[in-house]
Amino acid sequence: MNQPASAYFIEERHDPNETHTLAVLVQNEPGVLARVIGLFSGRGYNIESLTVSETEAQKHLSRITIVTTGTPMVIQQIKHQLDRMIPVYQVVDMTQTKRSIERELAMVKVRGQGEHRVEALRLADAFRARVIDATTESFVFEITGNTDKINQFIDLMRPLGLVEVSRTGVAAIGRGPEGM
Amino acid sequence: MSDKSHDPNQMTGAAMIVRALIDHGVTDIFGYPGGAVLPIYDEIFQQSEVQHILVRHEQGAGHAAEGYARSTGKPGVALVTSGPGATNMVTPLTDALMDSIPLVCISGQVPTHLIGNDAFQECDTVGITRPCTKHNWLVRDVNDLAKVLHEAFYVATTGRPGPVLVDVPKDVQFATGTYHPPRKSDVHRSYAPRVKGDATQIRKAVSLLAGAKRPVIYSGGGVINSGPEATKLLRELVEVTGFPITSTLMGLGAYPASGKNWLGMLGMHGTYEANMTMHDCDVMLCVGARFDDRITGRVDAFSPNSKKIHIDIDPSSINKNIRVDVPIIGDCGNILGDILQVFKAEAKKPDIKTWWQQIAQWRARNSLYYKKSNDVILPQHAIQSLFELTRGKDTYITTEVGQHQMWAAQFYGFEEPHRWMTSGGLGTMGYGLPAAIGVQVAHPDSLVIDIAGDASVQMTMQEMSTAVQYELPIKIFILNNQYMGMVRQWQQLLHGNRLSHSYSEALPDFVKLAEAYGGVGLQVTKPADLEGAIKEMISVKRPVLFDCRVAALENCFPMIPSGKAHNEMLLPEQANDEATAKAFAGGKALV
């Protein structure tokens, strides 16, 4: 094996990447989001999507949903690194449980007239998107679904006059009666 | 007047800080005053339970606190002001994080209403120190201060120990609020480090150990951090199983260097027998170590045919670098106790005679060999002499970072834990001198020696003044080769012998420097004078700078070249130009 002269072992590993959705329950205190994000940037992990909100106000609990990619070893590291942070209560790999529902909300602005406008409305109906704003030359659609469905809808809107998109990022919850 | 004015728990934030230190049994702290911590310094002035050691630079306070912590097992405490005081603490905090040293740093901050205003000596201390602490806090309300301080001590000292920082704005130090002594509810409910190991995993581990033909125990700093019980149990496990044992740089002293099962340190500059044993073993028991890249060498060729058991209190250490077969999460001492109990009840000592014969052959290669000279002092010989002349004395050793550090690890035999303070993970040049100050404060009557290099020691040399002020008779044993030796070694091996900026130009006269500080300077240049000079250094009861002039171009072997496996070590007798060139194939042309 030839590697350049270095004090470090530099060969990269080439395990295939996986995408995982992690639900992280944290104490809602100043700086907690910075800690989580700092962990990802500091250790070179990816964030594909990030959704944060307080979920239990009385207990000051927030839920952070992170979609990340990495090799299986890296995904395991991410979970352990998150879990050892002091204000983190729990980390659940929603992808690993295979029993989770993931949803995202997007607002999609489309501008057009005539046939394009009609087609946009028709497709929105098929995707169960709602019209939440309209002018004579534009619509704003609200659509909820998993990431794939939203991507698909946005792709369809592109030739019909897509102007802009605002997405919430993924929220995930487990199926069945049990909590996290 | 209200009743509250008679409540002894009503006090200022500054008073709470001193009170909390006392409640946590802190007797010594290291610090440097400044505008944003003056109220705390005023409280320190008016009491005598906590002794404050004034350093010359905040980095010195941090390393001194680390030395104090490593040599006692208690948390080290540093007190610094806002802005530059806090930024100067970044290196020691990072150092303590890498080596899992319990450190509590209290920093002053500008008043709450000025935070974010670019006020004088303001910086975002919690932002800057977030990635280099185990946890940190900014306290905005004096009534939260007691809880935060108690939590800080708890977080620093439990689980995998580490540094914490509490940032206290000046108005919070002045404000009056309610103090309470430490109580359980002070700690985040989300923080509950696991202590006890999983029983099923422990059984799996024992059955692997009992069936081993070529076992090895690989121990690390976690054993020392776990406390004296873990050390005792590790020694007992070696006794009961008869297994060979090696250790990381951080773990030296957990098993005595004079023990018959001791293989020496492993890793990049470890012994041949330790690395070969790791490479060829069939069962590896890793206790409180983390498969660091200086240990493993080439990861895909690391101990390819072994089943690996890994005991660690930090789940994120598991499968980080090396995939293991039996991970056990929990405290080393606790788990070693359980393993021993199950082993003694259900297994018997495996017969590993042929394994020991193999190890004996590797030992016979004498990988730490060096050629003594009558004309010039070899650095290895200097450390061996220092070891012989301090053997049996109550000695603590600190080091800086570089060749001298590796030679110290190779040639100074540690018999007990907490006697060896070195910057392992971060590799901080300038660690050793202030660390020695911290050790000497904790152990005023012991012999404390910093094995140093001429380059490293200049990074924190100003702390000689601290040593003189507090009459701390630390001994700075400088292996002076007039080079940044380890940098030069790599340049020789990998960068075509182009010695770019690794020569120590314009070195000070260390003898005169010592005298200028009010300490004692000694210099030795000839092997014949070495012993006498070391004896003199030991007998002097004042801080000493010992300028030991050693062979300038000596390099540190054995060595695992980068990108190579444990069984591809470069041994000293092979380290001629041709073999070196071959070992570093892929590197640039070698001279």
Short mmCIF file of C-alpha atoms in Angstrom, two decimals, chain A residues 18-23 63 75 79 90-102 172-176 178-180:
data_model
loop_
_atom_site.label_atom_id
_atom_site.label_comp_id
_atom_site.label_asym_id
_atom_site.label_seq_id
_atom_site.Cartn_x
_atom_site.Cartn_y
_atom_site.Cartn_z
CA GLU A 18 -26.89 4.68 4.55
CA THR A 19 -29.50 7.31 5.35
CA HIS A 20 -30.96 7.26 8.87
CA THR A 21 -33.55 9.34 10.66
CA LEU A 22 -32.72 9.97 14.32
CA ALA A 23 -35.12 11.30 16.92
CA ARG A 63 -37.43 16.93 20.05
CA ILE A 75 -24.17 6.16 12.06
CA LYS A 79 -25.90 7.96 17.94
CA GLN A 90 -32.66 9.70 24.43
CA VAL A 91 -31.63 8.94 20.88
CA VAL A 92 -33.80 6.66 18.76
CA ASP A 93 -32.82 5.48 15.30
CA MET A 94 -36.21 5.67 13.60
CA THR A 95 -34.85 3.99 10.47
CA GLN A 96 -33.54 1.03 12.45
CA THR A 97 -36.85 0.47 14.23
CA LYS A 98 -38.46 0.02 10.78
CA ARG A 99 -41.74 1.03 12.41
CA SER A 100 -41.73 4.75 11.98
CA ILE A 101 -43.74 7.26 10.00
CA GLU A 102 -41.95 10.23 8.52
CA ALA A 172 -40.83 11.19 12.59
CA ILE A 173 -42.81 9.09 15.07
CA GLY A 174 -43.04 5.38 15.79
CA ARG A 175 -46.09 3.30 14.90
CA GLY A 176 -48.16 1.52 17.55
CA GLU A 178 -45.65 2.76 22.61
CA GLY A 179 -43.87 6.07 23.13
CA MET A 180 -40.19 6.77 22.52
#
